[in-house]
Short mmCIF file of C-alpha atoms in Angstrom, two decimals:
data_model
loop_
_atom_site.label_atom_id
_atom_site.label_comp_id
_atom_site.label_asym_id
_atom_site.label_seq_id
_atom_site.Cartn_x
_atom_site.Cartn_y
_atom_site.Cartn_z
CA MET A 1 0.00 0.00 0.00
CA ALA A 2 2.84 2.41 0.89
CA ASN A 3 4.50 1.75 -2.45
CA GLU A 4 1.22 2.35 -4.29
CA THR A 5 0.83 5.67 -2.49
CA ALA A 6 4.37 6.69 -3.38
CA GLN A 7 3.77 5.83 -7.02
CA ALA A 8 0.51 7.80 -7.08
CA ASP A 9 2.31 10.85 -5.65
CA ARG A 10 4.60 10.81 -8.67
CA ALA A 11 1.74 10.94 -11.18
CA VAL A 12 1.67 13.73 -13.77
CA ARG A 13 -1.64 15.14 -15.00
CA LEU A 14 -2.78 17.99 -17.22
CA ASP A 15 -6.40 19.06 -16.73
CA GLY A 16 -7.73 21.28 -19.51
CA VAL A 17 -4.34 22.93 -20.02
CA SER A 18 -3.97 25.65 -22.66
CA LYS A 19 -0.93 27.69 -23.60
CA PHE A 20 -1.05 30.71 -25.90
CA TYR A 21 1.72 33.01 -27.03
CA GLU A 22 0.81 36.54 -28.06
CA THR A 23 2.64 38.32 -30.89
CA GLN A 24 1.90 41.61 -32.61
CA ALA A 25 0.51 39.71 -35.57
CA ALA A 26 -1.48 36.91 -33.94
CA ARG A 27 -2.06 34.62 -31.01
CA ILE A 28 -0.17 31.34 -31.33
CA THR A 29 -1.76 28.27 -29.76
CA ALA A 30 0.79 25.80 -28.40
CA LEU A 31 -1.72 23.68 -26.41
CA GLU A 32 -5.49 23.95 -26.14
CA LYS A 33 -7.50 22.35 -23.32
CA MET A 34 -5.23 19.32 -23.13
CA ASN A 35 -6.20 16.47 -20.81
CA TRP A 36 -3.36 14.00 -20.37
CA SER A 37 -1.59 11.98 -17.70
CA ILE A 38 1.12 9.40 -17.06
CA GLY A 39 1.36 7.15 -14.05
CA GLY A 40 3.98 7.25 -11.34
CA GLY A 41 7.15 5.33 -12.14
CA GLU A 42 6.53 5.33 -15.90
CA ALA A 43 9.05 6.11 -18.64
CA ALA A 44 7.38 7.73 -21.64
CA ALA A 45 8.38 9.72 -24.70
CA LEU A 46 6.74 12.65 -26.46
CA MET A 47 7.50 12.48 -30.18
CA GLY A 48 6.74 15.00 -32.89
CA PRO A 49 8.16 17.66 -35.18
CA SER A 50 9.52 20.97 -33.98
CA GLY A 51 6.71 23.25 -32.80
CA CYS A 52 4.24 20.46 -32.01
CA GLY A 53 4.04 21.32 -28.30
CA LYS A 54 6.26 18.71 -26.66
CA THR A 55 8.77 21.20 -25.23
CA THR A 56 5.87 23.37 -24.05
CA ILE A 57 4.59 20.42 -22.01
CA LEU A 58 7.99 19.90 -20.40
CA ASN A 59 8.33 23.60 -19.59
CA LEU A 60 4.91 23.63 -17.96
CA LEU A 61 5.52 20.46 -15.97
CA GLY A 62 8.91 21.77 -14.90
CA GLY A 63 7.50 25.04 -13.61
CA MET A 64 9.57 27.04 -16.09
CA ASP A 65 6.44 28.44 -17.77
CA ARG A 66 2.85 29.01 -16.71
CA PRO A 67 -0.26 27.80 -18.53
CA SER A 68 -2.78 30.19 -20.03
CA GLY A 69 -5.50 28.04 -18.46
CA GLY A 70 -6.06 24.71 -16.72
CA GLU A 71 -4.36 22.81 -13.90
CA ILE A 72 -1.02 20.96 -13.86
CA TRP A 73 -0.69 18.26 -11.21
CA VAL A 74 2.75 16.86 -10.37
CA SER A 75 3.47 14.79 -7.27
CA GLY A 76 0.08 15.75 -5.86
CA GLU A 77 0.63 19.51 -6.22
CA ASN A 78 -1.01 21.97 -8.60
CA VAL A 79 2.03 23.59 -10.21
CA ALA A 80 -0.14 26.14 -12.03
CA ALA A 81 -1.26 27.62 -8.69
CA MET A 82 2.22 28.00 -7.16
CA SER A 83 3.81 31.33 -6.31
CA GLU A 84 7.21 32.22 -7.78
CA ARG A 85 8.93 31.23 -4.53
CA GLN A 86 7.06 27.91 -4.43
CA LEU A 87 8.12 27.26 -8.03
CA GLU A 88 11.77 27.83 -7.12
CA VAL A 89 11.55 25.19 -4.39
CA TYR A 90 9.58 22.88 -6.67
CA ARG A 91 12.21 23.07 -9.44
CA LEU A 92 15.01 22.48 -6.95
CA ARG A 93 13.50 19.53 -5.11
CA LYS A 94 10.78 17.90 -7.19
CA VAL A 95 12.02 17.98 -10.80
CA GLY A 96 15.24 16.93 -12.49
CA PHE A 97 16.02 18.39 -15.92
CA VAL A 98 18.16 16.90 -18.70
CA PHE A 99 18.82 19.16 -21.68
CA GLN A 100 20.26 18.71 -25.16
CA PHE A 101 23.23 20.97 -24.44
CA PHE A 102 24.23 19.28 -21.15
CA ASN A 103 23.74 22.47 -19.04
CA LEU A 104 27.02 22.04 -17.14
CA ILE A 105 29.04 25.00 -15.84
CA PRO A 106 32.30 24.99 -17.88
CA SER A 107 34.54 26.30 -15.09
CA LEU A 108 33.47 23.64 -12.58
CA SER A 109 34.51 20.01 -12.35
CA ALA A 110 31.94 17.25 -12.75
CA LEU A 111 31.84 16.83 -8.95
CA ASP A 112 31.41 20.56 -8.36
CA ASN A 113 28.63 20.72 -10.96
CA LEU A 114 26.78 18.01 -9.04
CA GLU A 115 27.38 19.59 -5.66
CA LEU A 116 26.06 23.04 -6.61
CA PRO A 117 22.30 22.25 -6.56
CA MET A 118 22.79 20.29 -3.34
CA LEU A 119 24.45 23.37 -1.83
CA MET A 120 21.39 25.40 -2.84
CA ALA A 121 19.17 22.79 -1.19
CA GLY A 122 21.10 23.02 2.08
CA VAL A 123 22.78 19.60 1.96
CA LYS A 124 25.82 19.33 4.25
CA PRO A 125 29.27 19.39 2.55
CA GLU A 126 30.26 15.84 3.47
CA GLU A 127 26.94 14.46 2.25
CA ARG A 128 27.20 16.46 -0.99
CA ARG A 129 30.55 14.90 -1.86
CA VAL A 130 29.48 11.35 -0.99
CA ARG A 131 26.27 11.68 -3.01
CA ALA A 132 28.05 13.23 -6.01
CA GLU A 133 30.75 10.55 -6.05
CA SER A 134 28.15 7.80 -5.74
CA LEU A 135 26.17 9.16 -8.71
CA LEU A 136 29.27 9.45 -10.89
CA ASP A 137 30.27 5.93 -9.88
CA SER A 138 26.84 4.66 -10.94
CA VAL A 139 27.49 5.89 -14.52
CA GLY A 140 31.13 4.78 -14.64
CA LEU A 141 32.64 8.26 -14.22
CA LYS A 142 33.91 8.33 -10.64
CA ALA A 143 37.53 8.49 -11.85
CA LYS A 144 36.72 11.60 -13.91
CA GLY A 145 34.98 13.58 -11.20
CA PHE A 146 37.66 16.29 -11.11
CA LYS A 147 37.58 16.90 -14.87
CA ARG A 148 35.81 19.93 -16.32
CA PRO A 149 33.14 19.44 -19.01
CA GLU A 150 35.55 20.35 -21.83
CA GLU A 151 37.75 17.44 -20.76
CA LEU A 152 34.90 14.95 -21.16
CA SER A 153 33.35 13.48 -24.30
CA GLY A 154 29.80 14.38 -25.32
CA GLY A 155 28.48 11.07 -24.02
CA GLU A 156 30.31 11.53 -20.72
CA GLN A 157 28.97 15.07 -20.34
CA GLN A 158 25.42 13.85 -20.84
CA ARG A 159 25.94 11.11 -18.26
CA VAL A 160 27.04 13.82 -15.82
CA ALA A 161 23.94 15.80 -16.82
CA VAL A 162 21.72 12.82 -15.94
CA CYS A 163 23.47 12.64 -12.56
CA LEU A 164 22.86 16.37 -12.14
CA ALA A 165 19.14 15.76 -12.59
CA LEU A 166 19.26 13.20 -9.77
CA VAL A 167 21.30 14.96 -7.09
CA ASN A 168 18.30 16.09 -5.01
CA ASP A 169 16.42 12.81 -5.64
CA PRO A 170 13.40 14.33 -7.45
CA PRO A 171 10.42 12.11 -8.29
CA ILE A 172 10.09 13.59 -11.81
CA ILE A 173 12.73 13.61 -14.57
CA LEU A 174 12.12 15.75 -17.67
CA ALA A 175 14.46 15.43 -20.66
CA ASP A 176 14.27 17.69 -23.71
CA GLU A 177 16.05 16.21 -26.75
CA PRO A 178 18.68 14.67 -24.41
CA THR A 179 20.38 12.77 -27.24
CA GLY A 180 20.32 15.54 -29.85
CA ASN A 181 24.09 16.13 -29.69
CA LEU A 182 25.13 12.50 -29.39
CA ASP A 183 26.07 9.75 -31.83
CA SER A 184 23.79 6.73 -32.15
CA HIS A 185 25.71 4.62 -29.64
CA ASN A 186 25.70 7.24 -26.89
CA ALA A 187 22.09 8.13 -27.71
CA LYS A 188 21.09 4.54 -26.98
CA VAL A 189 23.13 4.53 -23.75
CA ILE A 190 21.48 7.73 -22.46
CA SER A 191 17.99 6.53 -23.43
CA SER A 192 18.58 3.25 -21.57
CA MET A 193 19.79 5.19 -18.52
CA LEU A 194 16.64 7.31 -18.48
CA ILE A 195 14.37 4.29 -18.82
CA ASP A 196 16.25 2.58 -15.99
CA LEU A 197 15.47 5.52 -13.71
CA ALA A 198 11.82 4.51 -13.95
CA THR A 199 12.22 0.75 -13.78
CA SER A 200 14.90 0.65 -11.06
CA ARG A 201 14.36 3.86 -9.09
CA GLY A 202 10.65 4.49 -9.51
CA LYS A 203 11.10 7.91 -11.12
CA THR A 204 8.51 9.27 -13.54
CA VAL A 205 10.51 9.98 -16.70
CA LEU A 206 9.25 12.03 -19.64
CA VAL A 207 11.46 12.56 -22.70
CA ALA A 208 10.74 14.83 -25.67
CA SER A 209 12.39 13.86 -28.96
CA HIS A 210 11.88 13.91 -32.70
CA ASP A 211 14.23 10.95 -33.26
CA PRO A 212 12.33 7.68 -33.86
CA LYS A 213 15.42 5.59 -33.02
CA VAL A 214 15.46 7.13 -29.57
CA VAL A 215 11.78 6.99 -28.71
CA GLU A 216 11.33 3.41 -29.95
CA GLN A 217 13.23 2.29 -26.83
CA PHE A 218 10.53 3.68 -24.54
CA PRO A 219 7.65 1.46 -23.40
CA ARG A 220 5.10 4.17 -24.22
CA VAL A 221 5.26 6.88 -26.89
CA TYR A 222 2.84 9.80 -27.30
CA HIS A 223 2.87 11.11 -30.87
CA MET A 224 2.15 14.84 -31.05
CA ARG A 225 1.15 17.22 -33.81
CA ASP A 226 -0.25 20.75 -33.72
CA GLY A 227 -0.37 20.91 -29.95
CA ALA A 228 -2.29 17.67 -29.44
CA ILE A 229 -1.56 14.00 -28.88
CA GLN A 230 -2.65 12.15 -32.00
CA GLN A 231 -1.60 8.59 -31.20
CA VAL A 232 -0.20 6.43 -28.39
CA THR A 233 2.05 3.43 -29.10
#
């Protein structure tokens, strides 16, 4: 029962969510009254061409943008109703982000990159180092913890970026084109890592991609076009 409750708390749900962007010429509709959800502990992919709305969904779920209407439920909380301060805490503790361009600070080592968000969350220094080393060890990079991003390969940088998303143990992992700068081998490795976060760690993982070779690895794929989900495979 406790495990079922924990899984339910990780559920993601959009209730009648719309997102419009105003320009001088027109109003652009990114999403309109979308109702959609994924269960706790699932790994799923959003697939579609550029501009179809998949990044908009990630930005809304991650608290980086606000909807024009509707409710966004993540881990039992309505993200759309949060204040700016609440969103800051939410992004720090409840959501892990993985981006196409790694999002690592060039002047910091891999270990220091991992320790920074833990410092912001108030984790003690000794615990920060142990946790960072453990995460790097889990992806085979413990020996390279003192190297800066420029000293690592693209695949290694993205593995560090996945660790960065996990440092504060968030229930939700959002990845936007996480394999876009990788070769096919490393793309498969990173996709497998993300899926494993759901199957082994119970994280809810949502990946946006336009690459069919990437998304075909995921157990569930939502195909998007024109701001709506057209098909589920």
